[in-house]
Amino acid sequence: MGWVETAGGYAVTLDGTRVLCRNTAGRTLKQVPAKLRDDAEVVRLRQLAEWLERHGRECRSQVDTWLVRSLPVPARLLTQVWPDAAWQGALRDLVVAPVGADGCADTGRAGFLRDADPERGLGIVDLDGDSVRLDAEQVLIPHPVLLDDLDDLREFAAELGVEQGLDQLFREVWPRPDSADGTALEWGAYADAAFEELRHATARAVSYGYRVRGGYAVCALTEDGRALEAAYWLGDDYPESETRTGALEWRTVGGRRVPLGEVGPVAWSEGVRMAALVHAGRVLKNEYDESEEGGTGEL
């Protein structure tokens, strides 16, 4: 946007979500002068910047929901929101795959989303490096655990200079190990993690966007049309009390625990991702029983 004149010969503008100010000599200042902070134009731009930041978060959250819940997205919807910079920032360079009439995604025709035009459809760079258009009415933004040759895709993305606004290709994935007992109702790999205070564990879960309900960190999921939730026990004592995490489980909307063998690859990966993120903040005890914050955050 252009510069807006304000009091004292100053002018202000918005650069992304940052308010800039220049003086009467035309020099851009490091910050908005204190005497202008309550100026009507400055206040208006700050409110706009706050709205843009909130809108950007909402766009990324919606696209993340499409990815995590394996929800087909109408191509027409993408063409409608594409002109919005926030939507485009969340969608650009994501791998998309056309969905056929049978409801299945054709990952063999997947590519990096580069354009969405109402007349010409979705433009992608396919996995051969060619620019092509998709004529499908719906597309899937595949979870990386569903993508074949994920390492090759990551390497190809680096060669293209792809910078995704949403973690897709470089999202942590956890395939279900062969050692998992398909009849078991819980996965204990992240159980018994110690936290000095329960609120530390719950705050860590919330900081990554998960809800905490009834003592569990909860991640809502949908796979193959079935709604599930992954639930990781944190504890239900006082917020200041010590706690140890429990096992990870998957449940239907009605509360039935799902055997591990019935948990799909996306639901498994996202459930374990949630548990791993919380678990990484645990307190470790060394051989001298001295506490130190656990983990480096690397998963």
Short mmCIF file of C-alpha atoms in Angstrom, two decimals:
data_model
loop_
_atom_site.label_atom_id
_atom_site.label_comp_id
_atom_site.label_asym_id
_atom_site.label_seq_id
_atom_site.Cartn_x
_atom_site.Cartn_y
_atom_site.Cartn_z
CA MET A 1 0.00 0.00 0.00
CA GLY A 2 1.03 3.64 -0.41
CA TRP A 3 2.09 6.11 2.22
CA VAL A 4 -0.63 7.82 4.28
CA GLU A 5 -0.02 11.37 5.50
CA THR A 6 -0.39 11.93 9.22
CA ALA A 7 0.32 14.60 11.83
CA GLY A 8 3.49 16.68 11.75
CA GLY A 9 4.34 15.91 8.15
CA TYR A 10 5.00 12.24 8.87
CA ALA A 11 3.67 9.45 6.66
CA VAL A 12 2.91 5.83 7.55
CA THR A 13 2.40 2.64 5.62
CA LEU A 14 2.09 -1.08 6.20
CA ASP A 15 4.89 -3.45 5.17
CA GLY A 16 3.46 -6.91 5.59
CA THR A 17 2.22 -6.71 9.18
CA ARG A 18 4.64 -3.99 10.30
CA VAL A 19 3.79 -0.28 10.49
CA LEU A 20 6.51 1.90 8.94
CA CYS A 21 6.94 5.65 9.33
CA ARG A 22 8.93 8.21 7.37
CA ASN A 23 9.74 11.80 8.32
CA THR A 24 9.34 15.03 6.39
CA ALA A 25 12.69 14.41 4.67
CA GLY A 26 11.40 11.11 3.29
CA ARG A 27 13.66 8.95 5.46
CA THR A 28 12.12 5.74 6.85
CA LEU A 29 12.49 5.63 10.64
CA LYS A 30 13.43 2.58 12.70
CA GLN A 31 10.19 2.84 14.63
CA VAL A 32 7.04 4.93 14.83
CA PRO A 33 7.68 8.01 17.03
CA ALA A 34 5.98 7.87 20.43
CA LYS A 35 3.98 11.02 19.70
CA LEU A 36 2.29 9.25 16.76
CA ARG A 37 1.31 6.05 18.54
CA ASP A 38 -2.22 7.29 19.24
CA ASP A 39 -2.62 8.94 15.84
CA ALA A 40 -5.79 7.75 14.09
CA GLU A 41 -3.97 6.56 10.96
CA VAL A 42 -1.33 4.69 12.98
CA VAL A 43 -4.01 3.04 15.12
CA ARG A 44 -5.92 2.04 11.98
CA LEU A 45 -2.84 0.46 10.42
CA ARG A 46 -2.01 -1.40 13.63
CA GLN A 47 -5.52 -2.81 13.77
CA LEU A 48 -5.20 -3.87 10.14
CA ALA A 49 -1.84 -5.52 10.89
CA GLU A 50 -3.38 -7.45 13.80
CA TRP A 51 -6.23 -8.60 11.56
CA LEU A 52 -3.81 -9.72 8.86
CA GLU A 53 -1.79 -11.74 11.37
CA ARG A 54 -4.95 -13.38 12.72
CA HIS A 55 -6.23 -14.06 9.20
CA GLY A 56 -2.91 -15.65 8.25
CA ARG A 57 -3.06 -17.97 11.25
CA GLU A 58 -6.63 -18.95 10.41
CA CYS A 59 -5.69 -19.75 6.80
CA ARG A 60 -2.75 -21.93 7.87
CA SER A 61 -4.93 -23.66 10.46
CA GLN A 62 -7.59 -24.49 7.87
CA VAL A 63 -5.07 -25.87 5.39
CA ASP A 64 -3.46 -27.90 8.18
CA THR A 65 -6.89 -29.36 8.93
CA TRP A 66 -7.31 -30.41 5.29
CA LEU A 67 -3.91 -32.11 5.42
CA VAL A 68 -4.24 -33.85 8.79
CA ARG A 69 -7.80 -35.02 8.21
CA SER A 70 -7.19 -36.12 4.59
CA LEU A 71 -10.11 -33.99 3.39
CA PRO A 72 -10.56 -33.53 -0.39
CA VAL A 73 -10.69 -29.84 -1.29
CA PRO A 74 -12.75 -28.47 -4.22
CA ALA A 75 -10.44 -27.02 -6.85
CA ARG A 76 -12.93 -24.19 -7.33
CA LEU A 77 -12.47 -23.17 -3.70
CA LEU A 78 -8.71 -22.93 -4.18
CA THR A 79 -9.15 -20.71 -7.24
CA GLN A 80 -11.43 -18.41 -5.23
CA VAL A 81 -9.07 -17.94 -2.28
CA TRP A 82 -5.80 -17.89 -4.25
CA PRO A 83 -5.75 -14.09 -4.86
CA ASP A 84 -5.67 -13.59 -1.07
CA ALA A 85 -1.99 -13.35 -0.08
CA ALA A 86 -2.58 -15.16 3.22
CA TRP A 87 -4.30 -18.10 1.57
CA GLN A 88 -1.71 -18.22 -1.18
CA GLY A 89 1.10 -18.18 1.37
CA ALA A 90 -0.42 -21.20 3.11
CA LEU A 91 -1.13 -23.13 -0.12
CA ARG A 92 1.70 -22.30 -2.49
CA ASP A 93 4.15 -25.16 -3.16
CA LEU A 94 2.15 -27.73 -1.23
CA VAL A 95 2.01 -31.12 -2.92
CA VAL A 96 -1.51 -31.72 -4.23
CA ALA A 97 -2.96 -34.77 -5.97
CA PRO A 98 -6.12 -34.95 -8.12
CA VAL A 99 -9.05 -36.89 -6.68
CA GLY A 100 -10.89 -39.14 -9.14
CA ALA A 101 -14.60 -39.91 -9.40
CA ASP A 102 -14.02 -42.89 -7.14
CA GLY A 103 -12.89 -40.56 -4.36
CA CYS A 104 -9.29 -41.79 -4.46
CA ALA A 105 -6.31 -39.50 -4.91
CA ASP A 106 -3.92 -40.21 -7.76
CA THR A 107 -0.55 -39.49 -6.12
CA GLY A 108 1.16 -40.45 -9.37
CA ARG A 109 -0.14 -37.17 -10.83
CA ALA A 110 0.78 -35.10 -7.78
CA GLY A 111 2.79 -31.92 -7.99
CA PHE A 112 3.69 -28.65 -6.28
CA LEU A 113 0.84 -26.13 -6.39
CA ARG A 114 1.98 -22.94 -8.16
CA ASP A 115 -1.22 -21.34 -9.47
CA ALA A 116 -5.01 -21.47 -9.14
CA ASP A 117 -6.98 -19.79 -11.91
CA PRO A 118 -10.80 -19.92 -12.31
CA GLU A 119 -10.50 -20.38 -16.07
CA ARG A 120 -7.42 -22.59 -16.40
CA GLY A 121 -7.65 -24.60 -13.20
CA LEU A 122 -4.83 -25.52 -10.86
CA GLY A 123 -1.28 -25.17 -12.08
CA ILE A 124 1.36 -27.49 -10.66
CA VAL A 125 4.97 -28.46 -11.22
CA ASP A 126 4.76 -32.23 -11.49
CA LEU A 127 7.32 -34.68 -10.21
CA ASP A 128 9.06 -34.67 -13.61
CA GLY A 129 9.61 -30.92 -13.33
CA ASP A 130 6.98 -30.04 -15.96
CA SER A 131 4.36 -27.30 -15.52
CA VAL A 132 0.91 -28.82 -16.05
CA ARG A 133 -2.74 -28.06 -15.29
CA LEU A 134 -5.06 -30.29 -13.28
CA ASP A 135 -8.64 -30.68 -14.48
CA ALA A 136 -9.89 -32.51 -11.38
CA GLU A 137 -12.84 -31.08 -9.48
CA GLN A 138 -11.22 -31.99 -6.16
CA VAL A 139 -7.66 -32.38 -4.93
CA LEU A 140 -6.07 -33.87 -1.85
CA ILE A 141 -3.25 -32.26 0.09
CA PRO A 142 -1.62 -35.57 1.04
CA HIS A 143 -0.15 -36.14 4.46
CA PRO A 144 3.56 -36.91 3.97
CA VAL A 145 3.15 -40.38 5.46
CA LEU A 146 0.99 -41.22 2.42
CA LEU A 147 3.59 -40.08 -0.11
CA ASP A 148 5.79 -42.68 -1.75
CA ASP A 149 9.51 -41.88 -1.98
CA LEU A 150 9.18 -39.05 0.56
CA ASP A 151 12.96 -38.59 0.74
CA ASP A 152 13.16 -38.16 -3.03
CA LEU A 153 10.35 -35.61 -2.92
CA ARG A 154 12.16 -33.65 -0.24
CA GLU A 155 15.31 -33.64 -2.32
CA PHE A 156 13.38 -32.53 -5.42
CA ALA A 157 11.71 -29.75 -3.40
CA ALA A 158 15.13 -28.50 -2.34
CA GLU A 159 16.27 -28.44 -5.98
CA LEU A 160 13.18 -26.40 -6.94
CA GLY A 161 13.77 -23.98 -4.09
CA VAL A 162 10.39 -24.84 -2.59
CA GLU A 163 9.51 -23.02 0.63
CA GLN A 164 6.22 -24.30 1.98
CA GLY A 165 4.23 -21.98 4.21
CA LEU A 166 2.85 -25.04 6.00
CA ASP A 167 4.81 -28.09 7.09
CA GLN A 168 3.97 -30.88 4.70
CA LEU A 169 7.02 -32.50 3.11
CA PHE A 170 9.21 -31.77 6.11
CA ARG A 171 6.60 -32.62 8.71
CA GLU A 172 7.75 -35.32 11.11
CA VAL A 173 6.22 -38.70 10.23
CA TRP A 174 5.96 -41.87 12.27
CA PRO A 175 4.98 -45.02 10.37
CA ARG A 176 3.48 -47.71 12.58
CA PRO A 177 6.29 -50.12 13.54
CA ASP A 178 5.95 -53.80 12.74
CA SER A 179 6.44 -54.53 16.43
CA ALA A 180 3.12 -52.87 17.35
CA ASP A 181 0.56 -55.38 18.66
CA GLY A 182 -2.47 -54.87 16.44
CA THR A 183 -4.85 -56.08 19.16
CA ALA A 184 -3.51 -53.70 21.85
CA LEU A 185 -5.55 -50.62 22.78
CA GLU A 186 -2.68 -48.29 23.64
CA TRP A 187 0.87 -47.42 22.62
CA GLY A 188 3.24 -47.01 25.52
CA ALA A 189 6.38 -45.68 23.83
CA TYR A 190 5.83 -42.19 25.28
CA ALA A 191 4.43 -43.18 28.68
CA ASP A 192 6.03 -42.40 32.04
CA ALA A 193 7.49 -39.03 31.04
CA ALA A 194 8.00 -36.95 34.19
CA PHE A 195 7.00 -33.29 34.52
CA GLU A 196 7.67 -31.24 37.63
CA GLU A 197 4.24 -29.68 37.29
CA LEU A 198 1.20 -30.84 35.35
CA ARG A 199 0.74 -27.34 33.95
CA HIS A 200 4.11 -27.65 32.18
CA ALA A 201 2.82 -30.63 30.21
CA THR A 202 -0.57 -29.09 29.45
CA ALA A 203 1.00 -25.77 28.42
CA ARG A 204 3.34 -27.59 26.07
CA ALA A 205 0.42 -29.44 24.45
CA VAL A 206 -1.58 -26.22 24.04
CA SER A 207 1.43 -24.38 22.58
CA TYR A 208 1.45 -26.88 19.69
CA GLY A 209 -2.26 -26.36 19.05
CA TYR A 210 -3.67 -29.40 20.84
CA ARG A 211 -6.66 -29.33 23.16
CA VAL A 212 -6.46 -30.67 26.71
CA ARG A 213 -9.59 -32.40 27.95
CA GLY A 214 -10.19 -34.68 30.92
CA GLY A 215 -6.48 -35.05 31.61
CA TYR A 216 -5.61 -35.92 28.00
CA ALA A 217 -3.92 -34.01 25.21
CA VAL A 218 -6.26 -34.59 22.27
CA CYS A 219 -5.78 -34.43 18.51
CA ALA A 220 -8.90 -34.64 16.30
CA LEU A 221 -8.40 -36.77 13.19
CA THR A 222 -10.32 -38.11 10.21
CA GLU A 223 -9.13 -41.02 8.10
CA ASP A 224 -11.02 -42.91 5.41
CA GLY A 225 -14.11 -40.95 6.36
CA ARG A 226 -13.99 -42.05 10.01
CA ALA A 227 -13.63 -39.47 12.76
CA LEU A 228 -11.11 -40.37 15.45
CA GLU A 229 -9.10 -38.67 18.13
CA ALA A 230 -5.67 -39.49 19.49
CA ALA A 231 -5.49 -39.05 23.26
CA TYR A 232 -2.29 -38.87 25.34
CA TRP A 233 -2.65 -39.00 29.13
CA LEU A 234 -1.07 -36.05 30.95
CA GLY A 235 -2.74 -36.26 34.36
CA ASP A 236 -5.71 -34.73 36.16
CA ASP A 237 -4.32 -33.57 39.53
CA TYR A 238 -3.66 -29.97 40.54
CA PRO A 239 -1.84 -27.91 37.90
CA GLU A 240 1.13 -27.47 40.26
CA SER A 241 1.41 -31.18 41.09
CA GLU A 242 4.02 -33.53 39.65
CA THR A 243 2.81 -35.81 36.91
CA ARG A 244 3.84 -38.67 34.67
CA THR A 245 2.34 -39.20 31.28
CA GLY A 246 0.43 -42.31 30.37
CA ALA A 247 -0.01 -44.21 27.15
CA LEU A 248 -1.27 -42.95 23.81
CA GLU A 249 -4.57 -44.28 22.52
CA TRP A 250 -7.01 -43.69 19.67
CA ARG A 251 -10.75 -43.42 20.16
CA THR A 252 -13.89 -43.05 18.09
CA VAL A 253 -16.19 -40.08 18.57
CA GLY A 254 -18.31 -42.31 20.79
CA GLY A 255 -15.34 -43.03 23.05
CA ARG A 256 -14.58 -46.59 21.93
CA ARG A 257 -10.87 -47.35 22.08
CA VAL A 258 -9.58 -48.47 18.72
CA PRO A 259 -7.16 -51.43 18.45
CA LEU A 260 -3.79 -50.34 17.12
CA GLY A 261 -4.17 -52.54 14.07
CA GLU A 262 -7.21 -50.49 13.00
CA VAL A 263 -5.47 -47.11 13.24
CA GLY A 264 -4.68 -45.73 9.78
CA PRO A 265 -1.27 -44.34 8.81
CA VAL A 266 -2.20 -40.65 9.10
CA ALA A 267 -4.00 -41.06 12.43
CA TRP A 268 -1.06 -43.07 13.76
CA SER A 269 1.56 -40.58 12.60
CA GLU A 270 -0.30 -37.51 13.91
CA GLY A 271 -1.11 -39.15 17.24
CA VAL A 272 2.51 -40.15 17.80
CA ARG A 273 3.64 -36.69 16.65
CA MET A 274 1.51 -35.12 19.38
CA ALA A 275 2.86 -37.46 22.06
CA ALA A 276 6.46 -36.94 20.90
CA LEU A 277 6.15 -33.15 21.00
CA VAL A 278 4.84 -33.18 24.56
CA HIS A 279 7.23 -35.95 25.66
CA ALA A 280 10.26 -33.93 24.47
CA GLY A 281 9.63 -31.39 27.26
CA ARG A 282 9.91 -33.94 30.06
CA VAL A 283 12.35 -33.71 32.98
CA LEU A 284 15.26 -36.15 32.89
CA LYS A 285 17.01 -37.52 35.95
CA ASN A 286 20.73 -38.16 35.68
CA GLU A 287 22.65 -40.68 37.72
CA TYR A 288 23.08 -38.14 40.54
CA ASP A 289 19.35 -37.51 40.63
CA GLU A 290 19.84 -33.94 39.43
CA SER A 291 17.03 -32.63 37.27
CA GLU A 292 17.48 -31.04 33.90
CA GLU A 293 14.98 -30.17 31.23
CA GLY A 294 14.69 -33.05 28.86
CA GLY A 295 15.41 -33.14 25.21
CA THR A 296 16.56 -30.60 22.68
CA GLY A 297 13.26 -30.45 20.89
CA GLU A 298 14.63 -32.67 18.13
CA LEU A 299 12.27 -35.45 17.22
#
